[in-house]
């Protein structure tokens, strides 16, 4: 598990915004992942995705890494934010936009 934890730590540390999801940003493989990508696209911020379906070790490891049982999982500047439902609640309340501004993440454009 420590090798997987180190890989996840590296991914989270190297990217301002990273979404561990089922599928890719262009081809999400579940509704929750699709909704998470749509939220990030709407915010117009650059983000990386990790397809947990392509890597069973990451798929299991990310759940232990965050102590969160489901995917997708969003990380902003190394901080675990939550899954798709939390992202939606934060987005609707303006909190996700505020978090991204506070972390000084530039727009994609």
N, CA, C and O atoms as a MOPAC input file, in Angstrom:
PM7 MOZYME 1SCF
protein

 N      0.82000 1    -1.20900 1     0.00000 1
 C      0.00000 1     0.00000 1     0.00000 1
 C      0.85600 1     1.26200 1     0.00000 1
 O      0.43500 1     2.28200 1    -0.54400 1
 N      2.05200 1     1.21900 1     0.59900 1
 C      2.86300 1     2.43200 1     0.69400 1
 C      3.30000 1     2.93100 1    -0.68000 1
 O      3.42400 1     4.13900 1    -0.87900 1
 N      3.53800 1     2.02200 1    -1.63800 1
 C      3.88900 1     2.42000 1    -2.99900 1
 C      2.72000 1     3.15700 1    -3.65400 1
 O      2.91300 1     4.17900 1    -4.31200 1
 N      1.52300 1     2.63800 1    -3.47300 1
 C      0.32500 1     3.27600 1    -4.02900 1
 C      0.10600 1     4.62500 1    -3.35800 1
 O     -0.21100 1     5.60700 1    -4.02900 1
 N      0.27100 1     4.68100 1    -2.05600 1
 C      0.11500 1     5.93700 1    -1.32800 1
 C      1.11100 1     6.96900 1    -1.84600 1
 O      0.75600 1     8.13400 1    -2.02200 1
 N      2.34400 1     6.55800 1    -2.09100 1
 C      3.35900 1     7.47200 1    -2.61800 1
 C      2.97800 1     7.96900 1    -4.01100 1
 O      3.17100 1     9.14400 1    -4.32100 1
 N      2.44100 1     7.09000 1    -4.84800 1
 C      2.00400 1     7.49500 1    -6.19400 1
 C      0.86900 1     8.50900 1    -6.11200 1
 O      0.87400 1     9.51500 1    -6.82200 1
 N     -0.11000 1     8.23700 1    -5.23600 1
 C     -1.24300 1     9.15700 1    -5.07500 1
 C     -0.75400 1    10.49300 1    -4.52200 1
 O     -1.15200 1    11.55600 1    -4.99800 1
 N      0.10300 1    10.42600 1    -3.52300 1
 C      0.68300 1    11.62700 1    -2.92400 1
 C      1.37000 1    12.47700 1    -3.98600 1
 O      1.23900 1    13.70100 1    -3.98900 1
 N      2.09800 1    11.83100 1    -4.88000 1
 C      2.80700 1    12.50400 1    -5.96100 1
 C      1.82100 1    13.19400 1    -6.91200 1
 O      2.01100 1    14.35300 1    -7.27900 1
 N      0.78100 1    12.47700 1    -7.30100 1
 C     -0.23400 1    13.03200 1    -8.21700 1
 C     -0.92000 1    14.24100 1    -7.57700 1
 O     -1.06500 1    15.28800 1    -8.20900 1
 N     -1.33400 1    14.08800 1    -6.33300 1
 C     -2.04200 1    15.15700 1    -5.62100 1
 C     -1.12300 1    16.36600 1    -5.42400 1
 O     -1.55600 1    17.51400 1    -5.51900 1
 N      0.14700 1    16.08400 1    -5.14900 1
 C      1.10500 1    17.16200 1    -4.90000 1
 C      1.50200 1    17.93700 1    -6.14200 1
 O      1.82000 1    19.12300 1    -6.05400 1
 N      1.48800 1    17.29600 1    -7.28400 1
 C      1.96200 1    17.92800 1    -8.52800 1
 C      0.87700 1    18.70100 1    -9.27600 1
 O      1.19200 1    19.44500 1   -10.20500 1
 N     -0.38000 1    18.54600 1    -8.90000 1
 C     -1.47700 1    19.16800 1    -9.62700 1
 C     -2.29600 1    20.06900 1    -8.71300 1
 O     -2.65100 1    19.68000 1    -7.60000 1
 N     -2.59600 1    21.28300 1    -9.19200 1
 C     -3.41800 1    22.19700 1    -8.39700 1
 C     -4.80200 1    21.61100 1    -8.15700 1
 O     -5.33500 1    21.67500 1    -7.04900 1
 N     -5.38000 1    21.03500 1    -9.22200 1
 C     -6.69700 1    20.40500 1    -9.10800 1
 C     -6.60200 1    19.03200 1    -9.75800 1
 O     -6.19500 1    18.91000 1   -10.91400 1
 N     -6.97700 1    18.00900 1    -9.01600 1
 C     -6.97900 1    16.65700 1    -9.57500 1
 C     -8.26700 1    15.95300 1    -9.16600 1
 O     -8.71300 1    16.03200 1    -8.02100 1
 N     -8.84700 1    15.26200 1   -10.14300 1
 C    -10.08300 1    14.52500 1    -9.92500 1
 C     -9.82000 1    13.05000 1   -10.18800 1
 O     -9.52200 1    12.65600 1   -11.31500 1
 N     -9.93200 1    12.24400 1    -9.15000 1
 C     -9.87100 1    10.78800 1    -9.30100 1
 C    -11.28200 1    10.35900 1    -9.66500 1
 O    -12.22400 1    10.60200 1    -8.91100 1
 N    -11.42900 1     9.72000 1   -10.81900 1
 C    -12.76200 1     9.46000 1   -11.35200 1
 C    -12.80100 1     8.14800 1   -12.11700 1
 O    -11.77000 1     7.52500 1   -12.37100 1
 N    -14.00900 1     7.74400 1   -12.47700 1
 C    -14.20100 1     6.57700 1   -13.34400 1
 C    -14.29000 1     7.09400 1   -14.76800 1
 O    -15.23000 1     7.80600 1   -15.12200 1
 N    -13.30400 1     6.73400 1   -15.58700 1
 C    -13.25000 1     7.20900 1   -16.95900 1
 C    -12.33400 1     8.41200 1   -17.07700 1
 O    -11.48300 1     8.65600 1   -16.22300 1
 N    -12.52900 1     9.16400 1   -18.16400 1
 C    -11.71700 1    10.34600 1   -18.42700 1
 C    -12.62800 1    11.56700 1   -18.52400 1
 O    -13.85200 1    11.44200 1   -18.53800 1
 N    -12.02100 1    12.73500 1   -18.58900 1
 C    -12.81300 1    13.96300 1   -18.70500 1
 C    -13.67100 1    13.93400 1   -19.97100 1
 O    -14.79900 1    14.42500 1   -19.96500 1
 N    -13.14000 1    13.36000 1   -21.05600 1
 C    -13.89600 1    13.29000 1   -22.30100 1
 C    -14.92000 1    12.16100 1   -22.30600 1
 O    -15.95400 1    12.25700 1   -22.96600 1
 N    -14.62900 1    11.08900 1   -21.56500 1
 C    -15.52900 1     9.93000 1   -21.52700 1
 C    -15.72100 1     9.42000 1   -20.10200 1
 O    -15.22000 1     8.35200 1   -19.75000 1
 N    -16.44900 1    10.18700 1   -19.27900 1
 C    -16.72900 1     9.70900 1   -17.91900 1
 C    -17.52300 1     8.40000 1   -17.98000 1
 O    -18.37700 1     8.21800 1   -18.84800 1
 N    -17.22500 1     7.49600 1   -17.04400 1
 C    -17.85200 1     6.18000 1   -17.04200 1
 C    -18.92700 1     6.01700 1   -15.97500 1
 O    -19.41100 1     4.90900 1   -15.74500 1
 N    -19.30200 1     7.11000 1   -15.32500 1
 C    -20.44400 1     7.06600 1   -14.40400 1
 C    -21.00800 1     8.46900 1   -14.27100 1
 O    -20.32600 1     9.45400 1   -14.55400 1
 N    -22.24200 1     8.55000 1   -13.84300 1
 C    -22.92300 1     9.83300 1   -13.72700 1
 C    -22.26600 1    10.78400 1   -12.73600 1
 O    -22.22200 1    11.99200 1   -12.96600 1
 N    -21.76000 1    10.24200 1   -11.64300 1
 C    -21.13400 1    11.08800 1   -10.63200 1
 C    -19.85400 1    11.71100 1   -11.17100 1
 O    -19.58900 1    12.89200 1   -10.94400 1
 N    -19.05700 1    10.91000 1   -11.88900 1
 C    -17.83400 1    11.43700 1   -12.49400 1
 C    -18.17100 1    12.47300 1   -13.55600 1
 O    -17.49200 1    13.49300 1   -13.67000 1
 N    -19.21200 1    12.21400 1   -14.32900 1
 C    -19.64100 1    13.14800 1   -15.36300 1
 C    -20.04600 1    14.49100 1   -14.74400 1
 O    -19.70000 1    15.55300 1   -15.26300 1
 N    -20.77500 1    14.43100 1   -13.64300 1
 C    -21.20700 1    15.65800 1   -12.97200 1
 C    -20.00500 1    16.42100 1   -12.41500 1
 O    -19.96200 1    17.64800 1   -12.49400 1
 N    -19.03400 1    15.70500 1   -11.85400 1
 C    -17.84500 1    16.35500 1   -11.29900 1
 C    -17.05600 1    17.06800 1   -12.39400 1
 O    -16.59000 1    18.19000 1   -12.19100 1
 N    -16.90300 1    16.42600 1   -13.55200 1
 C    -16.20400 1    17.04300 1   -14.68500 1
 C    -16.97100 1    18.26900 1   -15.16700 1
 O    -16.36700 1    19.30000 1   -15.46300 1
 N    -18.29000 1    18.16800 1   -15.24800 1
 C    -19.11100 1    19.29300 1   -15.70700 1
 C    -18.94600 1    20.50800 1   -14.78500 1
 O    -18.88100 1    21.64100 1   -15.26300 1
 N    -18.87800 1    20.28200 1   -13.49300 1
 C    -18.69400 1    21.37600 1   -12.53400 1
 C    -17.34500 1    22.05300 1   -12.77200 1
 O    -17.26300 1    23.27900 1   -12.84000 1
 N    -16.28900 1    21.24800 1   -12.89700 1
 C    -14.95700 1    21.82100 1   -13.10800 1
 C    -14.86700 1    22.53000 1   -14.45300 1
 O    -14.25000 1    23.59000 1   -14.55800 1
 N    -15.48000 1    21.95000 1   -15.48000 1
 C    -15.51200 1    22.61600 1   -16.79400 1
 C    -16.21700 1    23.96600 1   -16.69100 1
 O    -15.76800 1    24.95800 1   -17.26500 1
 N    -17.32100 1    23.99100 1   -15.95700 1
 C    -18.08800 1    25.22700 1   -15.79900 1
 C    -17.26100 1    26.30300 1   -15.08300 1
 O    -17.39100 1    27.49200 1   -15.37400 1
 N    -16.41900 1    25.87600 1   -14.15200 1
 C    -15.57800 1    26.82200 1   -13.41400 1
 C    -14.40300 1    27.31800 1   -14.26500 1
 O    -13.71500 1    28.27000 1   -13.89800 1
 N    -14.18600 1    26.65500 1   -15.40800 1
 C    -13.14600 1    27.04500 1   -16.35300 1
 C    -11.75500 1    27.06400 1   -15.71600 1
 O    -10.98500 1    28.00800 1   -15.89400 1
 N    -11.45600 1    26.00200 1   -14.97400 1
 C    -10.13200 1    25.87000 1   -14.36500 1
 C     -9.43400 1    24.63900 1   -14.94500 1
 O    -10.08400 1    23.64600 1   -15.27400 1
 N     -8.11200 1    24.71200 1   -15.06600 1
 C     -7.38800 1    23.53100 1   -15.54400 1
 C     -7.38500 1    22.45700 1   -14.45300 1
 O     -7.21100 1    22.76300 1   -13.27300 1
 N     -7.57700 1    21.21100 1   -14.85300 1
 C     -7.54700 1    20.12800 1   -13.87600 1
 C     -7.04600 1    18.85400 1   -14.53200 1
 O     -7.17600 1    18.66200 1   -15.74100 1
 N     -6.47600 1    17.99900 1   -13.71700 1
 C     -6.02300 1    16.69000 1   -14.15500 1
 C     -7.04100 1    15.65800 1   -13.69800 1
 O     -7.72400 1    15.84600 1   -12.69000 1
 N     -7.13500 1    14.57400 1   -14.44400 1
 C     -7.98900 1    13.46800 1   -14.01300 1
 C     -7.15400 1    12.19900 1   -13.94100 1
 O     -6.16800 1    12.04300 1   -14.66100 1
 N     -7.56200 1    11.30900 1   -13.07200 1
 C     -6.95700 1     9.99100 1   -12.95200 1
 C     -8.09200 1     8.98100 1   -13.07200 1
 O     -9.02300 1     8.97100 1   -12.26700 1
 N     -7.99600 1     8.13300 1   -14.09000 1
 C     -9.01500 1     7.11100 1   -14.34600 1
 C     -8.74600 1     5.90400 1   -13.45800 1
 O     -7.84200 1     5.11300 1   -13.72900 1
 N     -9.54000 1     5.76800 1   -12.39200 1
 C     -9.31800 1     4.67000 1   -11.44800 1
 C     -9.66500 1     3.30700 1   -12.05600 1
 O     -9.22900 1     2.27500 1   -11.54700 1
 N    -10.43900 1     3.30100 1   -13.13000 1
 C    -10.78000 1     2.02500 1   -13.77200 1
 C     -9.57100 1     1.41100 1   -14.47200 1
 O     -9.53600 1     0.20400 1   -14.71100 1
 N     -8.58400 1     2.23400 1   -14.79800 1
 C     -7.37800 1     1.74500 1   -15.47000 1
 C     -6.32200 1     1.23100 1   -14.48600 1
 O     -5.34500 1     0.60300 1   -14.89600 1
 N     -6.51500 1     1.49300 1   -13.20900 1
 C     -5.50800 1     1.13300 1   -12.21100 1
 C     -6.18600 1     0.68700 1   -10.91400 1
 O     -6.52500 1     1.51500 1   -10.06800 1
 N     -6.38100 1    -0.63200 1   -10.76300 1
 C     -7.06800 1    -1.14400 1    -9.57300 1
 C     -6.39000 1    -0.75100 1    -8.25700 1
 O     -7.06700 1    -0.55900 1    -7.24700 1
 N     -5.06100 1    -0.63100 1    -8.26100 1
 C     -4.36800 1    -0.23400 1    -7.03100 1
 C     -4.74000 1     1.19300 1    -6.63400 1
 O     -4.98000 1     1.47800 1    -5.46100 1
 N     -4.78600 1     2.08400 1    -7.62200 1
 C     -5.19100 1     3.47100 1    -7.35000 1
 C     -6.66100 1     3.50400 1    -6.93900 1
 O     -7.04300 1     4.24100 1    -6.03000 1
 N     -7.47500 1     2.70400 1    -7.61100 1
 C     -8.91300 1     2.67600 1    -7.31000 1
 C     -9.16400 1     2.35200 1    -5.84100 1
 O     -9.99100 1     2.99400 1    -5.19400 1
 N     -8.46100 1     1.36900 1    -5.32100 1
 C     -8.61000 1     1.02100 1    -3.91100 1
 C     -7.81800 1     1.97900 1    -3.02600 1
 O     -8.28500 1     2.39500 1    -1.96600 1
 N     -6.62200 1     2.31700 1    -3.47600 1
 C     -5.72600 1     3.14400 1    -2.66700 1
 C     -6.26500 1     4.53300 1    -2.38100 1
 O     -6.04400 1     5.07400 1    -1.29700 1
 N     -6.97600 1     5.11900 1    -3.35100 1
 C     -7.48300 1     6.47800 1    -3.14900 1
 C     -8.54300 1     6.50200 1    -2.05400 1
 O     -8.68300 1     7.49700 1    -1.34300 1
 N     -9.28100 1     5.41600 1    -1.92100 1
 C    -10.30400 1     5.34800 1    -0.86400 1
 C     -9.65400 1     5.33500 1     0.51700 1
 O    -10.17100 1     5.92900 1     1.46300 1
 N     -8.51400 1     4.65200 1     0.62100 1
 C     -7.79300 1     4.60600 1     1.89100 1
 C     -7.03900 1     5.91500 1     2.12300 1
 O     -6.94800 1     6.39400 1     3.25300 1
 N     -6.50400 1     6.48400 1     1.05500 1
 C     -5.73000 1     7.72600 1     1.13300 1
 C     -6.57100 1     8.84600 1     1.73500 1
 O     -6.09900 1     9.59700 1     2.58900 1
 N     -7.81100 1     8.95400 1     1.28900 1
 C     -8.69300 1    10.03800 1     1.73000 1
 C     -9.62800 1     9.62100 1     2.86200 1
 O    -10.27900 1    10.46200 1     3.48200 1
 N     -9.68700 1     8.31400 1     3.12400 1
 C    -10.67100 1     7.77000 1     4.06400 1
 C    -12.07800 1     8.13700 1     3.60100 1
 O    -12.93700 1     8.50400 1     4.40400 1
 N    -12.29600 1     8.03000 1     2.29200 1
 C    -13.58300 1     8.33400 1     1.66200 1
 C    -13.92800 1     7.14100 1     0.78900 1
 O    -13.09800 1     6.73500 1    -0.02300 1
 N    -15.12100 1     6.55600 1     0.91800 1
 C    -15.40700 1     5.26000 1     0.29900 1
 C    -15.73300 1     5.26800 1    -1.19200 1
 O    -15.78900 1     4.20300 1    -1.80700 1
 N    -15.94900 1     6.44000 1    -1.79100 1
 C    -16.42200 1     6.45800 1    -3.17700 1
 C    -15.54600 1     7.32000 1    -4.08200 1
 O    -14.73200 1     8.12400 1    -3.62600 1
 N    -15.74500 1     7.11900 1    -5.37100 1
 C    -15.09700 1     7.90200 1    -6.41400 1
 C    -16.23100 1     8.50500 1    -7.22700 1
 O    -17.22500 1     7.81500 1    -7.45200 1
 N    -16.14600 1     9.74200 1    -7.67700 1
 C    -14.94900 1    10.58100 1    -7.78500 1
 C    -14.54300 1    11.24900 1    -6.47000 1
 O    -15.30600 1    11.34200 1    -5.50900 1
 N    -13.28400 1    11.70900 1    -6.49600 1
 C    -12.73400 1    12.45800 1    -5.37700 1
 C    -11.96700 1    13.64500 1    -5.92800 1
 O    -11.15500 1    13.50200 1    -6.84200 1
 N    -12.22700 1    14.81100 1    -5.37300 1
 C    -11.58600 1    16.04300 1    -5.82400 1
 C    -10.56400 1    16.51900 1    -4.79900 1
 O    -10.81900 1    16.54300 1    -3.59500 1
 N     -9.39500 1    16.89700 1    -5.31900 1
 C     -8.34700 1    17.49500 1    -4.50400 1
 C     -8.00500 1    18.85600 1    -5.09800 1
 O     -7.83900 1    18.99200 1    -6.31000 1
 N     -7.90000 1    19.85900 1    -4.23300 1
 C     -7.50900 1    21.20300 1    -4.65100 1
 C     -6.28900 1    21.60200 1    -3.82800 1
 O     -6.35800 1    21.69100 1    -2.60200 1
 N     -5.17700 1    21.83900 1    -4.51000 1
 C     -3.90700 1    22.20700 1    -3.85400 1
 C     -3.56800 1    21.22900 1    -2.73400 1
 O     -3.17000 1    21.63300 1    -1.64200 1
 N     -3.73000 1    19.94400 1    -3.01700 1
 C     -3.35700 1    18.90800 1    -2.06100 1
 C     -4.38800 1    18.60600 1    -0.99700 1
 O     -4.20200 1    17.68700 1    -0.19900 1
 N     -5.47000 1    19.36300 1    -0.97100 1
 C     -6.50300 1    19.20800 1     0.05900 1
 C     -7.69300 1    18.43200 1    -0.50900 1
 O     -8.22300 1    18.77100 1    -1.56600 1
 N     -8.10100 1    17.38700 1     0.21200 1
 C     -9.27600 1    16.61800 1    -0.20200 1
 C    -10.52000 1    17.46700 1     0.01100 1
 O    -10.76500 1    17.97000 1     1.10700 1
 N    -11.30900 1    17.62200 1    -1.06300 1
 C    -12.51900 1    18.43100 1    -0.99800 1
 C    -13.73600 1    17.54500 1    -0.77900 1
 O    -14.55800 1    17.82800 1     0.09300 1
 N    -13.86100 1    16.47100 1    -1.56100 1
 C    -14.99300 1    15.57200 1    -1.41300 1
 C    -15.35900 1    14.93200 1    -2.73500 1
 O    -14.60900 1    14.98700 1    -3.70900 1
 N    -16.52400 1    14.32600 1    -2.74200 1
 C    -17.02300 1    13.65300 1    -3.92800 1
 C    -17.98200 1    14.54300 1    -4.70200 1
 O    -18.07600 1    15.74600 1    -4.45700 1
 N    -18.68000 1    13.93800 1    -5.62200 1
 C    -19.54800 1    14.65800 1    -6.53800 1
 C    -20.67800 1    15.40700 1    -5.81800 1
 O    -20.97800 1    16.54500 1    -6.18100 1
 N    -21.30400 1    14.80500 1    -4.81800 1
 C    -22.39400 1    15.47300 1    -4.09800 1
 C    -21.89100 1    16.71000 1    -3.35000 1
 O    -22.52700 1    17.76400 1    -3.36900 1
 N    -20.74400 1    16.56400 1    -2.69700 1
 C    -20.16200 1    17.69400 1    -1.96500 1
 C    -19.75500 1    18.78400 1    -2.94700 1
 O    -19.95900 1    19.97000 1    -2.68800 1
 N    -19.17200 1    18.37300 1    -4.08400 1
 C    -18.80200 1    19.35500 1    -5.10800 1
 C    -20.03100 1    20.14200 1    -5.55900 1
 O    -19.97500 1    21.36500 1    -5.69000 1
 N    -21.13900 1    19.44000 1    -5.79700 1
 C    -22.35800 1    20.10700 1    -6.26200 1
 C    -22.88800 1    21.07600 1    -5.20600 1
 O    -23.26800 1    22.20100 1    -5.53000 1
 N    -22.91600 1    20.64700 1    -3.95000 1
 C    -23.38800 1    21.51600 1    -2.87300 1
 C    -22.50600 1    22.76200 1    -2.74900 1
 O    -23.00600 1    23.87700 1    -2.60400 1
 N    -21.18600 1    22.55500 1    -2.80800 1
 C    -20.25400 1    23.67700 1    -2.69000 1
 C    -20.38800 1    24.61700 1    -3.89200 1
 O    -20.34000 1    25.83800 1    -3.74300 1
 N    -20.55400 1    24.04000 1    -5.07600 1
 C    -20.70200 1    24.84100 1    -6.29400 1
 C    -21.95700 1    25.69800 1    -6.21200 1
 O    -21.91700 1    26.89500 1    -6.49500 1
 N    -23.07100 1    25.08400 1    -5.82400 1
 C    -24.34500 1    25.81200 1    -5.75000 1
 C    -24.30800 1    26.92000 1    -4.70300 1
 O    -24.97600 1    27.94400 1    -4.84800 1
 N    -23.52200 1    26.70800 1    -3.64500 1
 C    -23.41700 1    27.71300 1    -2.58200 1
 C    -22.34000 1    28.76300 1    -2.88100 1
 O    -22.19600 1    29.73200 1    -2.13700 1
 N    -21.58600 1    28.57100 1    -3.96900 1
 C    -20.49900 1    29.49200 1    -4.30400 1
 C    -19.20500 1    29.19200 1    -3.56900 1
 O    -18.21900 1    29.91200 1    -3.72100 1
 N    -19.20700 1    28.12100 1    -2.76700 1
 C    -18.03400 1    27.80200 1    -1.94100 1
 C    -16.89300 1    27.20500 1    -2.75600 1
 O    -15.72600 1    27.43000 1    -2.43700 1
 N    -17.21000 1    26.45200 1    -3.79400 1
 C    -16.15200 1    25.84700 1    -4.60800 1
 C    -15.41100 1    26.93900 1    -5.38400 1
 O    -14.18400 1    26.91600 1    -5.47600 1
 N    -16.15500 1    27.88600 1    -5.93700 1
 C    -15.54600 1    29.00600 1    -6.63600 1
 C    -14.64700 1    29.79700 1    -5.68100 1
 O    -13.54600 1    30.20800 1    -6.04700 1
 N    -15.12600 1    30.00200 1    -4.46400 1
 C    -14.38400 1    30.74700 1    -3.44800 1
 C    -13.09400 1    30.00600 1    -3.08200 1
 O    -12.04000 1    30.62600 1    -2.94300 1
 N    -13.17900 1    28.68700 1    -2.92700 1
 C    -12.00400 1    27.88000 1    -2.59700 1
 C    -10.94700 1    28.01900 1    -3.69100 1
 O     -9.76300 1    28.18800 1    -3.39900 1
 N    -11.37400 1    27.94700 1    -4.93400 1
 C    -10.44100 1    28.03500 1    -6.06200 1
 C     -9.79900 1    29.42200 1    -6.10300 1
 O     -8.61000 1    29.54200 1    -6.39500 1
 N    -10.56800 1    30.45900 1    -5.81600 1
 C    -10.00600 1    31.82000 1    -5.76000 1
 C     -9.01800 1    31.95000 1    -4.60700 1
 O     -7.94200 1    32.52600 1    -4.76700 1
 N     -9.38600 1    31.41300 1    -3.44300 1
 C     -8.50200 1    31.49200 1    -2.26900 1
 C     -7.18500 1    30.77700 1    -2.51800 1
 O     -6.13400 1    31.21700 1    -2.05300 1
 N     -7.24600 1    29.67500 1    -3.25100 1
 C     -6.03200 1    28.90300 1    -3.54400 1
 C     -5.26100 1    29.49400 1    -4.72900 1
 O     -4.22400 1    28.96700 1    -5.13300 1
 N     -5.78100 1    30.58600 1    -5.27400 1
 C     -5.14200 1    31.32100 1    -6.37200 1
 C     -4.86200 1    30.45500 1    -7.59100 1
 O     -3.75400 1    30.44200 1    -8.12700 1
 N     -5.88400 1    29.73900 1    -8.01200 1
 C     -5.78700 1    28.91600 1    -9.21500 1
 C     -6.34300 1    29.72000 1   -10.38600 1
 O     -7.49100 1    30.16400 1   -10.36200 1
 N     -5.51500 1    29.90000 1   -11.40800 1
 C     -5.88800 1    30.71100 1   -12.55500 1
 C     -6.89500 1    29.97700 1   -13.43400 1
 O     -6.92000 1    28.74700 1   -13.47300 1
 N     -7.71600 1    30.73700 1   -14.13000 1
 C     -8.67000 1    30.17000 1   -15.08500 1
 C     -7.91400 1    29.49400 1   -16.22400 1
 O     -6.75700 1    29.81800 1   -16.49100 1
 N     -8.57500 1    28.55500 1   -16.88900 1
 C     -7.95600 1    27.80800 1   -17.99400 1
 C     -7.69500 1    28.70000 1   -19.19300 1
 O     -6.67300 1    28.55100 1   -19.86200 1
 N     -8.61000 1    29.63600 1   -19.47800 1
 C     -8.52400 1    30.48000 1   -20.65600 1
 C     -7.35500 1    31.40300 1   -20.60000 1
 O     -7.14200 1    32.18600 1   -21.52500 1

